[in-house]
Coordinates of C-alpha atoms in Angstrom, one line a residue:
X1 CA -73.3 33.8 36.9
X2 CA -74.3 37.4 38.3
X3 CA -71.0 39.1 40.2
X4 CA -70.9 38.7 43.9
X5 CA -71.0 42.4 44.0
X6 CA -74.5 42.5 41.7
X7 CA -75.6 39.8 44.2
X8 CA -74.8 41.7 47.3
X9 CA -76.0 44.8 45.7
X10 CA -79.4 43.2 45.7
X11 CA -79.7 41.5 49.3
X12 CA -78.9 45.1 50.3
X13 CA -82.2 46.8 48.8
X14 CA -83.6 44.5 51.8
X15 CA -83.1 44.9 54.9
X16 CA -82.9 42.3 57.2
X17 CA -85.9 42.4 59.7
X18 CA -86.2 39.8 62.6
X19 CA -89.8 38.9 62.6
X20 CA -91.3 37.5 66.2
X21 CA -93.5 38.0 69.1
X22 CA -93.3 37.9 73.0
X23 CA -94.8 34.3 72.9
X24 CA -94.4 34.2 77.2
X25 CA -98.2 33.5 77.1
X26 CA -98.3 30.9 75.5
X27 CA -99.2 27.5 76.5
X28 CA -96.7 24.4 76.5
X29 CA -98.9 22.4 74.4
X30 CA -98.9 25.9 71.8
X31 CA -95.1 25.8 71.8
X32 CA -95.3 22.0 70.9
X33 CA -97.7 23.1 68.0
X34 CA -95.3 25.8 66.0
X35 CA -92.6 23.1 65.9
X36 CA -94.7 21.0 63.5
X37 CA -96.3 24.2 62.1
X38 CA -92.9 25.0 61.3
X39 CA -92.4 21.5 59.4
X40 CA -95.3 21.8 57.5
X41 CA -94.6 24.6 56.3
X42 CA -91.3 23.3 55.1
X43 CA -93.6 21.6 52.6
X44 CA -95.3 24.1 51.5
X45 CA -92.5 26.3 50.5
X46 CA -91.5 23.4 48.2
X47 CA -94.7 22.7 46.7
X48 CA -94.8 26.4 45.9
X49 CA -91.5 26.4 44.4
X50 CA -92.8 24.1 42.3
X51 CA -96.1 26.0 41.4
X52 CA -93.6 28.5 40.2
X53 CA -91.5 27.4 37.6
X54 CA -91.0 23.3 36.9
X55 CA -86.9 23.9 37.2
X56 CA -87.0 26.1 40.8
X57 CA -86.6 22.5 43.0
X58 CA -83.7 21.1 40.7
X59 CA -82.4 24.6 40.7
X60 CA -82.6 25.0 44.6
X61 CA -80.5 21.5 45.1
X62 CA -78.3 22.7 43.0
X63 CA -77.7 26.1 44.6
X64 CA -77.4 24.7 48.1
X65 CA -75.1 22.1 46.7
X66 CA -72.8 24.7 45.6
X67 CA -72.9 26.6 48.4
X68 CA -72.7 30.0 47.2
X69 CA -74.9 31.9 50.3
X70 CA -75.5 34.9 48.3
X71 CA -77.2 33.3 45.4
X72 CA -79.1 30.9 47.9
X73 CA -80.1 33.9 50.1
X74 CA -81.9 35.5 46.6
X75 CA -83.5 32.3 45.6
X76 CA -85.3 31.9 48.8
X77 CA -86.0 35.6 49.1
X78 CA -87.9 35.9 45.4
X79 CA -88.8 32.4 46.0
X80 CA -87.0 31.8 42.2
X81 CA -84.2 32.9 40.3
X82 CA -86.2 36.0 39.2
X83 CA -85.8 39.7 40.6
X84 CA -89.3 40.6 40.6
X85 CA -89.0 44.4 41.6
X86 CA -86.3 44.3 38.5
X87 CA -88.4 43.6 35.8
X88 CA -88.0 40.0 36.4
X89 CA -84.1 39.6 35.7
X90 CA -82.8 36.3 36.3
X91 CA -79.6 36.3 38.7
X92 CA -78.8 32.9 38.2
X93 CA -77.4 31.9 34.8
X94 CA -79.3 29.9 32.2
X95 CA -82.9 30.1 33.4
X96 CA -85.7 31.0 30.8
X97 CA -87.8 34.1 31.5
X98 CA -89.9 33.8 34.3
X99 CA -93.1 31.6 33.1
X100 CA -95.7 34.1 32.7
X101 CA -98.7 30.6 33.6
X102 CA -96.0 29.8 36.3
X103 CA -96.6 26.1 36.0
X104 CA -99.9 25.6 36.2
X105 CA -99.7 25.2 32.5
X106 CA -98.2 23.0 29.9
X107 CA -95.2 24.9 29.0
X108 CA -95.4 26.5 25.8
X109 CA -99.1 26.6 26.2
X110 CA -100.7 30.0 24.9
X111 CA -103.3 32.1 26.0
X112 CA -105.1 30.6 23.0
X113 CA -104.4 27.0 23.0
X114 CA -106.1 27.2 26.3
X115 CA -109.3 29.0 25.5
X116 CA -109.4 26.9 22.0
X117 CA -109.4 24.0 24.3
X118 CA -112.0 25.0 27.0
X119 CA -114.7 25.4 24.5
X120 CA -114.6 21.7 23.6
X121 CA -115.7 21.2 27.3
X122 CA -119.0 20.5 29.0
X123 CA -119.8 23.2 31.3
X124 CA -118.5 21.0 34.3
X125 CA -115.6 19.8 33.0
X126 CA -115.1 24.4 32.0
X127 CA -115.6 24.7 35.4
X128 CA -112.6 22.6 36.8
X129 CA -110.3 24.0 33.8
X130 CA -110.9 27.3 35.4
X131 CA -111.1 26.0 38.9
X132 CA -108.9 27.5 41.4
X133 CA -107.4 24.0 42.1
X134 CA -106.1 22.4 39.4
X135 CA -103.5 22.1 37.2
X136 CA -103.4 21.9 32.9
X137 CA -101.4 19.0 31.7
X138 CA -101.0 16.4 28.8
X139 CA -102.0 13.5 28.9
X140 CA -100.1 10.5 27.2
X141 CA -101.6 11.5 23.8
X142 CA -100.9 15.5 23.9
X143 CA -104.1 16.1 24.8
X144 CA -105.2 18.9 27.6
X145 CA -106.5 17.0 31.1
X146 CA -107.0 19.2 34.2
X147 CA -105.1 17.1 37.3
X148 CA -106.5 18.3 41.4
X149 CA -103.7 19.9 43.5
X150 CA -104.5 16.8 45.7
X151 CA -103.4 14.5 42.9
X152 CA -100.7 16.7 41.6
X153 CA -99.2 17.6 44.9
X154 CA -99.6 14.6 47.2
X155 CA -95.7 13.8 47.8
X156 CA -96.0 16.9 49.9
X157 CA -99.5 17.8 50.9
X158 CA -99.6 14.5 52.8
X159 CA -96.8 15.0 54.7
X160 CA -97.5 18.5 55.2
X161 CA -101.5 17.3 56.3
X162 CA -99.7 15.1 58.8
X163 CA -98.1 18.0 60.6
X164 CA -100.9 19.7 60.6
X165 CA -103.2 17.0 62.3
X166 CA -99.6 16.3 65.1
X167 CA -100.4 20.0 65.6
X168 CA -104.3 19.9 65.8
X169 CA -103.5 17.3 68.1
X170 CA -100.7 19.4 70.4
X171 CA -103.7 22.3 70.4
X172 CA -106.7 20.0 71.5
X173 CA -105.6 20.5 75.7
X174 CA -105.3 23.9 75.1
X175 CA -108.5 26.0 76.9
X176 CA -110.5 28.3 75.5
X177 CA -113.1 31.1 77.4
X178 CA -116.5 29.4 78.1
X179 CA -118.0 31.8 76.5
X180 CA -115.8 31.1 73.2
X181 CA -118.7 30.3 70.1
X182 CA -116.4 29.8 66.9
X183 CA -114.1 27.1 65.5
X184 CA -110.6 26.6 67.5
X185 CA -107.9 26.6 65.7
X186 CA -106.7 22.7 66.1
X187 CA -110.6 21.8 64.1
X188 CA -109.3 24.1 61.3
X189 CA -106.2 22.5 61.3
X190 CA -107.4 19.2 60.9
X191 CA -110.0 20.1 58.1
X192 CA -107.7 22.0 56.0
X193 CA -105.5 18.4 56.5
X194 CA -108.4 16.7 54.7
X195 CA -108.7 19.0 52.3
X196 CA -105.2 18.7 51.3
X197 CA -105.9 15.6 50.6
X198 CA -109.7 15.8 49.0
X199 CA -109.3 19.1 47.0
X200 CA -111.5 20.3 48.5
X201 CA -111.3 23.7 50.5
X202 CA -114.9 25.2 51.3
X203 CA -115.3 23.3 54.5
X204 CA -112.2 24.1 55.9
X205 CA -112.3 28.0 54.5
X206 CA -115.0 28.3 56.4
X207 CA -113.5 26.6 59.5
X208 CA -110.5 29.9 59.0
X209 CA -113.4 32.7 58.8
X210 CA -114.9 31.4 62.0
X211 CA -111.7 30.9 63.7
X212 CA -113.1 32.4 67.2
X213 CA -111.0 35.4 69.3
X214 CA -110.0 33.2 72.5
X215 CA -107.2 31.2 69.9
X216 CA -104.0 32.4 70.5
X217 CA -102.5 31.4 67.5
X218 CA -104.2 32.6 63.6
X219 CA -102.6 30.4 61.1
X220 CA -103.2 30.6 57.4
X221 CA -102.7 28.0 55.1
X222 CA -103.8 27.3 51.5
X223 CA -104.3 27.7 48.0
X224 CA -105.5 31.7 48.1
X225 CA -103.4 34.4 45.5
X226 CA -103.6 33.7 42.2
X227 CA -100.7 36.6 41.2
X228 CA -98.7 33.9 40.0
X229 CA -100.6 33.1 37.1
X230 CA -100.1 35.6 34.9
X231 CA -101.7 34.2 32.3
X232 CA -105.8 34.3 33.5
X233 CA -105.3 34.7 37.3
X234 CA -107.6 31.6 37.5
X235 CA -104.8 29.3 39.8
X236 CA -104.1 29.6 43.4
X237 CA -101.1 29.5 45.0
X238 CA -100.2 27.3 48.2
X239 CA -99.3 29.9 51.4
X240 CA -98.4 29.7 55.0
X241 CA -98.7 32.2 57.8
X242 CA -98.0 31.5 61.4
X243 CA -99.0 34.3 63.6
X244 CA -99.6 34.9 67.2
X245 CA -102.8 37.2 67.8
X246 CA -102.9 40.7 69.0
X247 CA -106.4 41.0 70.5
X248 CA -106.3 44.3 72.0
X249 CA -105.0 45.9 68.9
X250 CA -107.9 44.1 66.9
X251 CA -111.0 45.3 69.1
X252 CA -109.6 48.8 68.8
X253 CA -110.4 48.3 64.8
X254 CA -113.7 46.6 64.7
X255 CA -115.2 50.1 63.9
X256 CA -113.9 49.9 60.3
X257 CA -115.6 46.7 59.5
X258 CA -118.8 48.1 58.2
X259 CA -118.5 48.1 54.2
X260 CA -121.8 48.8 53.7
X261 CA -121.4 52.5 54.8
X262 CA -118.6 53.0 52.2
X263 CA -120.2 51.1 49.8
X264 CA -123.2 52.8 50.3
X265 CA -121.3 55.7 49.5
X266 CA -118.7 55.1 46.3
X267 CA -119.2 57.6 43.1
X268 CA -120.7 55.3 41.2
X269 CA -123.8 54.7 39.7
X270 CA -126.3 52.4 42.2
X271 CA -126.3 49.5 39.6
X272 CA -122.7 48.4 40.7
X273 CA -123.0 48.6 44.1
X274 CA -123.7 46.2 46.7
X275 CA -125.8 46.1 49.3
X276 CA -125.7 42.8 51.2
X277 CA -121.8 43.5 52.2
X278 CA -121.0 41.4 55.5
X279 CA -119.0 43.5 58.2
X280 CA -115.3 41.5 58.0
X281 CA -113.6 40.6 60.8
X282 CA -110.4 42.3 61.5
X283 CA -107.4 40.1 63.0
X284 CA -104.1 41.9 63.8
X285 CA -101.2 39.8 64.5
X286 CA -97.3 39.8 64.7
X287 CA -96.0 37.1 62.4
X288 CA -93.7 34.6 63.6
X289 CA -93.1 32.6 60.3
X290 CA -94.0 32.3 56.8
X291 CA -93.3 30.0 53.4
X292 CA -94.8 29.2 50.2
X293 CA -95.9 32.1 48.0
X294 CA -94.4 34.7 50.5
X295 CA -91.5 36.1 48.2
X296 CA -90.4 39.9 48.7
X297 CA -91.8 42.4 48.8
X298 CA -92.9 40.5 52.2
X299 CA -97.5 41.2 52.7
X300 CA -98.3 43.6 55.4
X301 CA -101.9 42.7 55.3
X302 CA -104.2 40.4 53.6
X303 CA -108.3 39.8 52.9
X304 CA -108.8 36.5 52.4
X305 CA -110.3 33.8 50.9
X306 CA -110.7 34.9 47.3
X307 CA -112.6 32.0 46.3
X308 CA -116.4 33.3 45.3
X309 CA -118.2 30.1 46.5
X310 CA -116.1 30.7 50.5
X311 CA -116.8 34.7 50.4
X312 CA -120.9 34.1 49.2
X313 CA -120.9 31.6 52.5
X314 CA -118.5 33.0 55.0
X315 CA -117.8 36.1 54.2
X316 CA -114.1 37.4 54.5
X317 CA -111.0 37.8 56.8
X318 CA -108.7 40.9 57.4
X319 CA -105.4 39.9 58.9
X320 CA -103.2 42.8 59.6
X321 CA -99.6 41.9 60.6
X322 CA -98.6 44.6 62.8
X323 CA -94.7 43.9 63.1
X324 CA -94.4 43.9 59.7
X325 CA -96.3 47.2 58.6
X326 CA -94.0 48.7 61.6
X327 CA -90.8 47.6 59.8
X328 CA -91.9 48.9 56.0
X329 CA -92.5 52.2 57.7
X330 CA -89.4 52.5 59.8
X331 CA -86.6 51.1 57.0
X332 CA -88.6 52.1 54.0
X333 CA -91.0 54.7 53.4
X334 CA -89.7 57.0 56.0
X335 CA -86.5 57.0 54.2
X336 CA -88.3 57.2 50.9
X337 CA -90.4 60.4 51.9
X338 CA -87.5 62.9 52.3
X339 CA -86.2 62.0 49.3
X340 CA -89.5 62.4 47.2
X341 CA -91.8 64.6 49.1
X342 CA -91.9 68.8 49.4
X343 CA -90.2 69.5 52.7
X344 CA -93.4 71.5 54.3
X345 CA -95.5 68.1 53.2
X346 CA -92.9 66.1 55.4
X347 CA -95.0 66.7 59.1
X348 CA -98.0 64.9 57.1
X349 CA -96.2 61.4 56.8
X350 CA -97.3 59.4 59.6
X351 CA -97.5 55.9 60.9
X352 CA -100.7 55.6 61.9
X353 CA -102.1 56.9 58.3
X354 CA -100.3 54.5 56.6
X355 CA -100.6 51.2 58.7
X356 CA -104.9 52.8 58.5
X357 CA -104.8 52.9 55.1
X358 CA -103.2 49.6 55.1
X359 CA -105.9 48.3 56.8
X360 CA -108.8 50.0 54.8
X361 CA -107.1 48.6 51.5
X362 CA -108.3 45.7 52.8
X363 CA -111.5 46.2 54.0
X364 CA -112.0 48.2 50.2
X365 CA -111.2 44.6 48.3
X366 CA -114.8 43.0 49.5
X367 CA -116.3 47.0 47.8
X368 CA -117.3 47.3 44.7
X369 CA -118.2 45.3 42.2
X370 CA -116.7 41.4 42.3
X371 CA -119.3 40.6 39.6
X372 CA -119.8 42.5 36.0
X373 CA -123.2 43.8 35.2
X374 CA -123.9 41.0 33.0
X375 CA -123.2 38.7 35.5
X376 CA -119.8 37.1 34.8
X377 CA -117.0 37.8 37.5
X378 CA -115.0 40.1 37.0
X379 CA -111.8 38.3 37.3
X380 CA -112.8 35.8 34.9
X381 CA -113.4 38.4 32.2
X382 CA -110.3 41.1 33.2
X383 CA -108.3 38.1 33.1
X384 CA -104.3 39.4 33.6
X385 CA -105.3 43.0 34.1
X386 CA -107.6 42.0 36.9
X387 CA -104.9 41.9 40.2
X388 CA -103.3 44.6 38.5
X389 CA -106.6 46.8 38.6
X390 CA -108.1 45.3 41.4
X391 CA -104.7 46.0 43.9
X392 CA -105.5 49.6 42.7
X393 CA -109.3 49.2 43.1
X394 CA -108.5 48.3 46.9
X395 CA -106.0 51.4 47.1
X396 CA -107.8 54.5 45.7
X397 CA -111.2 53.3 47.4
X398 CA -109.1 52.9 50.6
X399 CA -108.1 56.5 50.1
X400 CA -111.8 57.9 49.4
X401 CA -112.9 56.0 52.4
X402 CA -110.5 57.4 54.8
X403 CA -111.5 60.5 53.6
X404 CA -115.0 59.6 54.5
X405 CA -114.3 58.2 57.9
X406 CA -112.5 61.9 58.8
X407 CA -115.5 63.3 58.1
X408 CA -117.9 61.0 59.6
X409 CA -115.5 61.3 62.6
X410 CA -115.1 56.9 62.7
X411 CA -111.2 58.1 62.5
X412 CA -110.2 60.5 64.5
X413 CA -106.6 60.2 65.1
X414 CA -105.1 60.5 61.1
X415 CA -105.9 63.6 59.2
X416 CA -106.9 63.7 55.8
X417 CA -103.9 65.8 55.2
X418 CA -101.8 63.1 56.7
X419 CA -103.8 59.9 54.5
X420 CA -102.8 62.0 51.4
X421 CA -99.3 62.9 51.6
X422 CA -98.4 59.5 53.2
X423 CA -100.5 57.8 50.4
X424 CA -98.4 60.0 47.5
X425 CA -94.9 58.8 49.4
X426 CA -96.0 54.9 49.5
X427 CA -96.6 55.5 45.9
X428 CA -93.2 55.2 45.2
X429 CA -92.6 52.5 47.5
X430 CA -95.2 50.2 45.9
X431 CA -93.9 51.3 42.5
X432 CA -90.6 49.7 43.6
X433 CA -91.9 46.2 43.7
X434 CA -91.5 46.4 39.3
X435 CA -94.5 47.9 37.3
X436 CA -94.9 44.1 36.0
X437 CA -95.9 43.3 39.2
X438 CA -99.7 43.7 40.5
X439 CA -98.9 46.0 43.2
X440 CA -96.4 48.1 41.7
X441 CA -98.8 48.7 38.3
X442 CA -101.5 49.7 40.2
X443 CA -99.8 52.2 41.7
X444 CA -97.9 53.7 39.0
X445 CA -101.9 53.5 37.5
X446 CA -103.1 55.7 40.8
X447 CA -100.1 58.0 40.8
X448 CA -100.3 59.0 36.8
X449 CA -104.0 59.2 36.9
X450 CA -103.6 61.6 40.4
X451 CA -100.8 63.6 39.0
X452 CA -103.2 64.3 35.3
X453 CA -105.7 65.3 37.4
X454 CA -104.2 68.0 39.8
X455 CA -104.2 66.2 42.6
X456 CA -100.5 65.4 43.3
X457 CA -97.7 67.7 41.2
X458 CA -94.6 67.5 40.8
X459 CA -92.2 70.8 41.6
X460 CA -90.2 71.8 38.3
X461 CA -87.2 73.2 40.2
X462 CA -87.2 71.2 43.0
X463 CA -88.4 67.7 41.4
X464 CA -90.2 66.8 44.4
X465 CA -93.7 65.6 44.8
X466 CA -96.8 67.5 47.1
X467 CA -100.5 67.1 47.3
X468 CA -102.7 69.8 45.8
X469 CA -104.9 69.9 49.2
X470 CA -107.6 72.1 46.7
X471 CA -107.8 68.9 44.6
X472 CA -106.9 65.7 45.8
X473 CA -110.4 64.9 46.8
X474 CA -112.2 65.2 43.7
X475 CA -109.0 63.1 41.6
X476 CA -109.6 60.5 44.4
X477 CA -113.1 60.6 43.8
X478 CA -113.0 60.7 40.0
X479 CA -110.5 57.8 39.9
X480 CA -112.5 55.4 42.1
X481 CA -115.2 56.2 40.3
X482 CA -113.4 55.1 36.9
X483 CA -111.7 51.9 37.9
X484 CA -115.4 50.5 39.7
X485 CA -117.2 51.1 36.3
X486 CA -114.2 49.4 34.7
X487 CA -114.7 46.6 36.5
X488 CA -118.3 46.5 36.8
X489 CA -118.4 46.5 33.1
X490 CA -116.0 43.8 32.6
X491 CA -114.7 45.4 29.0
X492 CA -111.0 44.1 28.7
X493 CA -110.6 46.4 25.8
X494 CA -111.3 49.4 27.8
X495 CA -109.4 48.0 30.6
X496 CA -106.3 47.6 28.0
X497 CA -106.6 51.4 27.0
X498 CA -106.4 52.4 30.4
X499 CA -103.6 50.6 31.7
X500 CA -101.5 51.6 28.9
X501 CA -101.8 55.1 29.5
X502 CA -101.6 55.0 33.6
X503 CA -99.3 52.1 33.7
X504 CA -96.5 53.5 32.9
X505 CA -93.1 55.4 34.5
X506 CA -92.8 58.9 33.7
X507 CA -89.5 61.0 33.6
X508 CA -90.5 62.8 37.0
X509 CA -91.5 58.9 38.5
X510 CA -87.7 57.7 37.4
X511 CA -86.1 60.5 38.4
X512 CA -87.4 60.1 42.0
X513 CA -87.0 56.6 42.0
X514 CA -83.2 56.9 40.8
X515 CA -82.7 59.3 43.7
X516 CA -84.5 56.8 45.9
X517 CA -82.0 54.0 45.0
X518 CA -79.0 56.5 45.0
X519 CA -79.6 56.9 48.6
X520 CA -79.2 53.6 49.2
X521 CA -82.8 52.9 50.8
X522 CA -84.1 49.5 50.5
X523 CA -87.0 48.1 48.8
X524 CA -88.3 46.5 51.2
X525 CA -87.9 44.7 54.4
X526 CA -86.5 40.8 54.3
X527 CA -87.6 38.5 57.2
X528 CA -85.8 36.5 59.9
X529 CA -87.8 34.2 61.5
X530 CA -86.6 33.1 65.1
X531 CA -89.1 30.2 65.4
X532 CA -87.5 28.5 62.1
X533 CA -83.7 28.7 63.2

């Protein structure tokens, strides 16, 4: 077992951050609703756990049996006995490595015993190996057999459907503005309760996108991330967010809801651009609770579905969670920018550039190319490297756009000076989260590429980072430019090159990150949720 010092050594990289809302407007049937919002979500977290690895539930019995709060604090933070930001260490004794297929796979099964397998399939039954929504199992005989979440996970998406239809129920008396035209929120509750039972999410995915303003309440709650396969990204992950609605903040960002005038505009050949792109709607909210596939680092934002089918009918979603992008900047990258950046950079880090480019990371996942030129998606032929590249897709584009919407004059209170340097100092905070992780490669990709080309540099003496203001713009451009093609042409082996030279930590990257973690700032911020206690 890890020493109680190691294991307090770790809670400490995150700090404690009490996540909640002023909920005084709500209504007493809403109140009634979060309590069995709150239960089902109980059942999420578990069939997530299991999603994860087949030994976290007997592992988390065992845990709280034992009582040791330190080790049961870590399991539910990394949802796991895993460290993800280290590399994936285990912390509790005896585990195996951290399943790269989670277990969404037979265990043991390889990249190609699965691919062997698929080719003996009709097209139909290719597409439900592949689907979003189902596990890979062995039958009685050894033989491969894909198995619906519905079948797989019914001890706890029934009882966690029931919750959700007690709170459809609670939210039905609730009154909405006359002139209200989308779905309210208890509808969408009640079809994503069927489809926990059917497998079958469209309906009810399209109930979430048309969510309309008037709720007060913006739950999500599904299969959506596939980051826990590692193996082909191909499985989603069940996730719950309970969040009260910040309207005013949201209407102030509408204006960056129009992709088609940065798409119309990316440094890439016309051939992988698109141009049908759907303005997204942009939700800010202040979360009050989340479970399931919400281990640290906690999400500051997300764009959401990512199921093709749901994004060629509905479009897509931005939620923003505003108390929680307040709490990175405050504990984390403040910290992190006077230990890493030049001293005259420091009046360029700002709040509002980062919680903007925050939001335009978001916006920049629907850009681009999501299918290669020969007509495949991309995911499905990037395979592992595709979150990896696509988190830095969304970043670097986010980045050109901003730049962009300075000029145009859409944003008018960040300067492009203040987007760049606080982009270089979040750098290091993503590359934090564990270059094995999706978020943290992509960054350590961005920053290498940025840094080769001019664009950041890194003092000799001093060992602190800057922004070449002469030519940031052009490395932005150049690598945006690089990553699209990538994707648009779907060439793995290309893709492999160039995350082995970008994805990696140079001397001057570990040296900042060891002064980082000398100072004693955390990783990131930990949640306490209020509404759950």
């Amino acid at each position: 077992m890890a020493s109680i010092r190691s294991l307090s050594s770790r809670i400490s990289r995150f700090a404690l951050y009490e996540c909640t809302a002023d909920l005084s407007h709500l209504s007493t049937q809403e109140h009634a609703a979060l309590k069995h919002l709150v239960k089902a979500g109980k059942y999420i977290d578990q069939l997530y756990m299991r999603q994860a690895w087949s030994g976290n539930e007997e592992l988390r019995k065992k845990l709280h049996a034992e009582g040791n709060k330190e080790l049961i604090t870590l399991f539910e933070m990394y949802k796991g006995p895993w460290a993800r930001e280290d590399d994936n260490v285990a912390f509790v004794d005896g585990v195996p490595e951290r399943p790269e297929g989670g277990n969404f796979y037979p265990e043991g099964m390889k990249k190609a015993d699965f691919e062997a397998w698929v080719e003996t399939l009709s097209p139909e039954e290719q597409k439900k190996a592949k689907s979003y929504y189902t596990l890979i199992r062995k039958d009685d005989h050894g033989r491969f057999e894909t198995v619906s979440y519905a079948e797989a996970y019914a001890d706890l998406l029934k009882p966690a459907a029931e919750h959700l239809r007690e709170a459809a129920n609670e939210l039905k008396g609730v009154k909405l503005a006359d002139e209200e035209q989308g779905t309210r929120i208890d509808e969408f509750l009640a079809s994503r309760a069927d489809a926990f039972e059917t497998n079958n999410y469209l309906d009810s995915e399209l109930d979430w996108l048309r969510l309309g303003k008037s709720n007060k309440l913006e739950i999500t709650i599904g299969p959506y991330e596939q980051y826990t396969d590692g193996l082909f990204t191909f499985k989603s992950a069940y996730e719950f967010y309970i969040h009260v609605r910040d309207e005013h903040s949201s209407k102030l960002l509408e204006k960056f809801s129009d992709l088609q005038f940065v798409e119309d505009r990316l440094p890439i050949p016309e051939k992988y651009r698109n141009d049908k792109l759907v303005a997204a709607p942009i939700v800010v909210v202040n979360q009050l609770y989340a479970a399931g596939d919400v281990a640290v680092p906690m999400t500051a934002a997300y764009n959401l579905p990512n199921d093709e089918e749901a994004i060629k009918r509905g479009g897509s979603k931005l939620v923003l969670i505003k108390n929680v992008q307040e709490g990175k900047f405050e504990h984390v990258l403040t910290p992190i920018a006077s230990q890493v950046l030049a001293k005259d950079q420091l009046a360029h880090l700002t709040k509002d550039a980062f919680t903007t480019h925050v939001l335009l990371h978001e916006v920049c996942h629907s850009n681009g190319p999501h299918h290669t030129l020969q007509g495949d998606t991309v995911r499905s032929k990037l395979q592992e490297y595709h979150s990896a590249l696509e988190e830095a897709k969304a970043d670097i584009a986010a980045l050109f756009a901003a730049d962009l919407m300075v000029d145009h004059g859409t944003i008018d209170n960040v300067t492009q000076k203040e987007f760049w340097v606080t982009f270089l100092a979040s750098a290091f905070r993503s590359i934090r989260f564990g270059i094995q992780e999706a978020h943290g490669l992509g960054q350590a990709i961005q920053l290498n590429y940025l840094v080769e080309k001019g664009g950041f540099k890194c003092d000799e003496k001093t060992k602190l980072f800057s922004v070449d203001f002469e030519k940031i713009r052009s490395a932005v451009s150049d690598l945006t430019r690089d990553i699209l093609i990538l994707q648009g042409d779907g060439d793995k082996t290309a893709v492999d090159d160039f995350v082995k030279k970008y994805g990696v930590l140079h001397k001057d990257t570990k040296d900042a990150l060891a002064r980082i973690d000398d100072a004693g700032i955390p990783v990131d911020i930990r949640p306490h949720y209020p509404l759950a206690a």
